[in-house]
Amino acid sequence: MKTWVKQASAMILAFTLLLGLTTVPAAHASTPLFTIEGENAQLSSDLQVATSIYGTPKPGYSGSGFVWMQNSGTITFTVTVPATGMYSISTRYMQELSPDGRLQYLTINGVTKGSYMLPYTTTWSNFDFGIQKLNQGVNTIQVKAGWGFAYFDTFTVDYANLDPLHVQPILTDSQATPETQLLMNYLTGVYGNHILSGQQEIYGGGNNGNSELEFDWIHNLSGKYPAIRGFDFMNYNPLYGWEDGTTARVIDWVNNRGGIATASWHINVPKNFTAYQLGQSVDWLNATYKPTETNFNTANAVVPGTKEYQYLMLAIDDLAQQLKILQNNGVPVIFRPFHEAEGNGGVNGEGAWFWWAKAGATVYKQLWNLLYTKLTQTYGLHNIIWTYNSYTYSTSPAWYPGDDKVDLVGYDKYNTVYNRYDGLSGVPNEDAITSTFYQLVNLTAGKKMVAMTENDTIPSLQNLTEEKAGWLYFCPWYGEFIMSAANNFPATLKTLYQSSYVITLDELPNLKVTNPAQNSSITPTSATFDKKTANQADIAVTMTLNGNTLSGIKNGSASLVSGTDYTVSGTTVTIKKSYLAARAVGTTNLTFDFSAGTDPVLAISIVDTTQTANNSTITPTSATFDKKTANQADIAVTMTLNGNSLSGIKNGSASLLSGTDYTVSGTTVTIKKSYLAAQTVGTTSLTFNFSAGTAPVLAISIVDTTVALPGALTLTGTAGNAQASLSWTASAGATSYRVERATGSGSYTALATGLTGLTYTDTTAANGTTYNYRIVAVNTAGTTTSNVVSLKPTAPATGSFKIQMYSGNTDASSNTIAPRINIVNTGTTALNLTNVKLRYYYTIDANKVQAFWCDWSTVGSSNVTGTFVTMTTPKTGADTYFEVGFTSGAGSLAPGASAEIQIRIARTDWSNYTQTGDYSFSATGSSYVDWTKMTGYVNSTLQWGIEP
């Protein structure tokens, strides 16, 4: 009965939306629920009530004055609310010290709810602390100085003005398949009234090939299966691509099991893209999605004609083939490409976790637009609900691709260990993060649904309903993220899955539109056409109509002309060679539009085997243009026509204007300096299109020697096992960096060029050898060289155990250092942990009191000890180490056994550390790896790692 009621209510809501019958919540009174003058709150002794600052009056305050907070202090007040729910908290303030803002903390009922940056203002202004959960009855609210130095006039608490969460089921793709539209209708009906359960499957043959492990675990616990299954198309790629059955599992989940499919796209690039040849097979170990591990230039990926663009086209083609199979089987997919782009924040890609965000928000949106256009128009894919992964940084709106290309906004919640504001530690974070939810709703002014597209802990049923957090669905990551009690309490999970608020697989309605047998089909679905004149031939296609009729054929949005471009005779369609000969080399996708059902696609590979001797050529194929006014000059190009004629010249998709941008005299083309001066610094690729044959490219390096030399930069480094890690300060005006290592003769040779980041690891260094390194900053005006750093790689000590680690907090600047440590007994006898010490090395940056917490450990947090030690002789990246020890209660580790320890280190005033360059810090990675930059000892004897 519960199942029927939930399905019926969701479908009624969908119809209500379509008919425009919406409800409006009752408006609250214009008078706020509660307002208090700052001077009437409970003030700590280091605060004072003032009417002026340093003798200068600050008129406009209410009451008898305002609270002057300097570099410390707390303001505390209580408010009584009639019911548990969401309320807005705001203050009237002034902050005229720092244009960059001043950090303060908000605490509710003893639990810190986060840090807030008060903007600069020289007049009394309002600041919103967001919507917060308050309990029925009395609540204690406190504002605490972080960086302080602000004036507080009043504080207001009122009912939260929550968005009604009414979203129209309008997809951005007006040609969406019927199944996709029906799914969108259902999702918008559910939104704000229920939450759909979801689960990400493991990929790449994990779980020993058992992709059902997490799903069976959930079913054994709750008797239910999730409604949504998460997939990943990462293994269909141009490098090491292999068929892991993902597409088949999507079809089975939707068509046979009646579920909903969502998918991400962890598309990799070669680590050494410079050496990579298009179409080359690359082992997965030599591929990556991390921007720090590749020299792939993301900005070039949106520039037609570049190698990066051509690689992206190969990747999109692999993806489109799989999505086309889904479309042909009537399967819609909630697709989440280029996810988690903003990473740790910043508009220029400084916080990027993935290569697709490395070039910043503007290029990212161009990538999104390119993918959207290619899949919907070039490949005719209309079975996609487009999902954009957002964050809630101040820079997040700059990354949003736009309402016209986004159907759904997603957020990836990982806050069980860090970034939590529920006042707990060492247990799952069941907070509904409602403030985050409504910030994302406001990103699109409520026009798009918001989902929890990845997560660790699923919010509790109580928090979801009390806080009115209307997440469309949740989708935990696989493995320990769902099955470990450290991330999800089994009892909470069971209650959630069995509640009437959560929709499970058995509670989904039938989301199929038609029987696939009613679709028309074509044979073949792929073919090859050779543009060489002697080899040109029509292509015949046989249709199985299934009661339908052919309405037309399209290439993207352009319709082919019946009788000219193709002919129809009975059930045979003939694509004419005259039409195909005019197509460019590559893949041409022709969509057969039938009167009903899905529209199959004929993918035609266009080749040209015409002998090279018939191709036209140009000389030179590369040149340099200086934008400095005194150095500007036309570029002359000589053509060898081989019987062809020049049709035109293009820069990407833009055509150059003959007579203005270039001139032709006989076989000489002159590219005008007026055109080149308008191009940006970098490489401009001009494609010469001839009447036949290939189209040669002139690559012009655009420089500008009017630019000043790069500024000074400072190099630091640390030596590891057979490697040297280098980092350097940014050089003002530098466009790239070059890493150089001294040779035996005292001269230097380049190890890497064209770097845009500020770190590099030399993995060719041998242990026991001292190497001298320097960094060269480069721009169009010249170079600037750094200081020289000498490093000697050393093999790690290996004894009775090893240390694995990753940094739980990878922010360059943070108030918390958070190593996650795993010690593994590699010996043949039991390891008594009371004899073991582990050291994490870092720079303290400021001589302030520090504290540590063990959030969780397999040996028990209370059995973990910690000591801060100042090093007698500071080293590069380290003047302090934190030493982990164990009490007798920790016991022993059997051979092969391991123990995890999750540590947090912070100053008692919560000021920031600079983690960049710290010896033991790992800026990348989210899983345990052997880490030689932490050291381990048994009875003071080094057993593991390399001391700095």
mmCIF file of N, CA and C in Angstrom, residues 169-178 180-181 372 376-377 381-382 384 386 404 407 554:
data_model
loop_
_atom_site.group_PDB
_atom_site.id
_atom_site.type_symbol
_atom_site.label_atom_id
_atom_site.label_comp_id
_atom_site.label_asym_id
_atom_site.label_seq_id
_atom_site.Cartn_x
_atom_site.Cartn_y
_atom_site.Cartn_z
ATOM 1 N N PRO A 169 8.988 20.674 -15.995
ATOM 2 C CA PRO A 169 9.694 19.557 -16.646
ATOM 3 C C PRO A 169 10.116 19.879 -18.076
ATOM 4 N N ILE A 170 10.824 20.975 -18.249
ATOM 5 C CA ILE A 170 11.239 21.408 -19.587
ATOM 6 C C ILE A 170 12.720 21.097 -19.765
ATOM 7 N N LEU A 171 13.049 20.224 -20.687
ATOM 8 C CA LEU A 171 14.438 19.859 -20.956
ATOM 9 C C LEU A 171 15.083 20.879 -21.885
ATOM 10 N N THR A 172 16.394 21.050 -21.744
ATOM 11 C CA THR A 172 17.101 21.982 -22.618
ATOM 12 C C THR A 172 17.126 21.490 -24.054
ATOM 13 N N ASP A 173 17.044 20.183 -24.262
ATOM 14 C CA ASP A 173 17.033 19.602 -25.600
ATOM 15 C C ASP A 173 15.582 19.462 -26.056
ATOM 16 N N SER A 174 15.174 20.317 -26.970
ATOM 17 C CA SER A 174 13.782 20.307 -27.428
ATOM 18 C C SER A 174 13.439 19.045 -28.211
ATOM 19 N N GLN A 175 14.477 18.277 -28.634
ATOM 20 C CA GLN A 175 14.244 17.049 -29.384
ATOM 21 C C GLN A 175 14.381 15.806 -28.507
ATOM 22 N N ALA A 176 14.269 15.974 -27.184
ATOM 23 C CA ALA A 176 14.435 14.851 -26.259
ATOM 24 C C ALA A 176 13.524 13.690 -26.629
ATOM 25 N N THR A 177 14.033 12.471 -26.450
ATOM 26 C CA THR A 177 13.242 11.279 -26.742
ATOM 27 C C THR A 177 12.061 11.198 -25.772
ATOM 28 N N PRO A 178 11.005 10.499 -26.153
ATOM 29 C CA PRO A 178 9.846 10.390 -25.259
ATOM 30 C C PRO A 178 10.205 9.813 -23.888
ATOM 31 N N THR A 180 13.024 10.083 -22.319
ATOM 32 C CA THR A 180 13.752 11.105 -21.555
ATOM 33 C C THR A 180 12.790 12.138 -20.992
ATOM 34 N N GLN A 181 11.800 12.531 -21.784
ATOM 35 C CA GLN A 181 10.823 13.507 -21.303
ATOM 36 C C GLN A 181 9.964 12.927 -20.178
ATOM 37 N N TYR A 372 28.072 19.479 -25.338
ATOM 38 C CA TYR A 372 26.615 19.524 -25.501
ATOM 39 C C TYR A 372 26.244 19.590 -26.989
ATOM 40 N N THR A 376 24.388 16.477 -29.039
ATOM 41 C CA THR A 376 23.000 16.675 -29.437
ATOM 42 C C THR A 376 22.849 16.928 -30.933
ATOM 43 N N GLN A 377 23.776 17.692 -31.519
ATOM 44 C CA GLN A 377 23.619 18.073 -32.926
ATOM 45 C C GLN A 377 24.397 17.156 -33.869
ATOM 46 N N LEU A 381 22.059 12.834 -30.350
ATOM 47 C CA LEU A 381 21.725 12.164 -29.090
ATOM 48 C C LEU A 381 20.753 13.026 -28.291
ATOM 49 N N HIS A 382 19.602 12.459 -28.012
ATOM 50 C CA HIS A 382 18.544 13.219 -27.349
ATOM 51 C C HIS A 382 17.976 12.452 -26.156
ATOM 52 N N ILE A 384 19.503 12.444 -23.094
ATOM 53 C CA ILE A 384 20.359 12.904 -21.997
ATOM 54 C C ILE A 384 19.651 13.962 -21.159
ATOM 55 N N TRP A 386 21.024 16.607 -18.754
ATOM 56 C CA TRP A 386 22.357 17.178 -18.548
ATOM 57 C C TRP A 386 22.506 17.682 -17.113
ATOM 58 N N ASP A 404 20.403 27.179 -20.514
ATOM 59 C CA ASP A 404 20.038 26.570 -21.789
ATOM 60 C C ASP A 404 20.766 25.266 -22.065
ATOM 61 N N ASP A 407 20.148 20.771 -17.198
ATOM 62 C CA ASP A 407 18.820 20.358 -16.755
ATOM 63 C C ASP A 407 18.753 20.149 -15.250
ATOM 64 N N LYS A 554 18.677 13.655 -41.705
ATOM 65 C CA LYS A 554 19.375 14.864 -41.272
ATOM 66 C C LYS A 554 20.841 14.573 -40.979
#
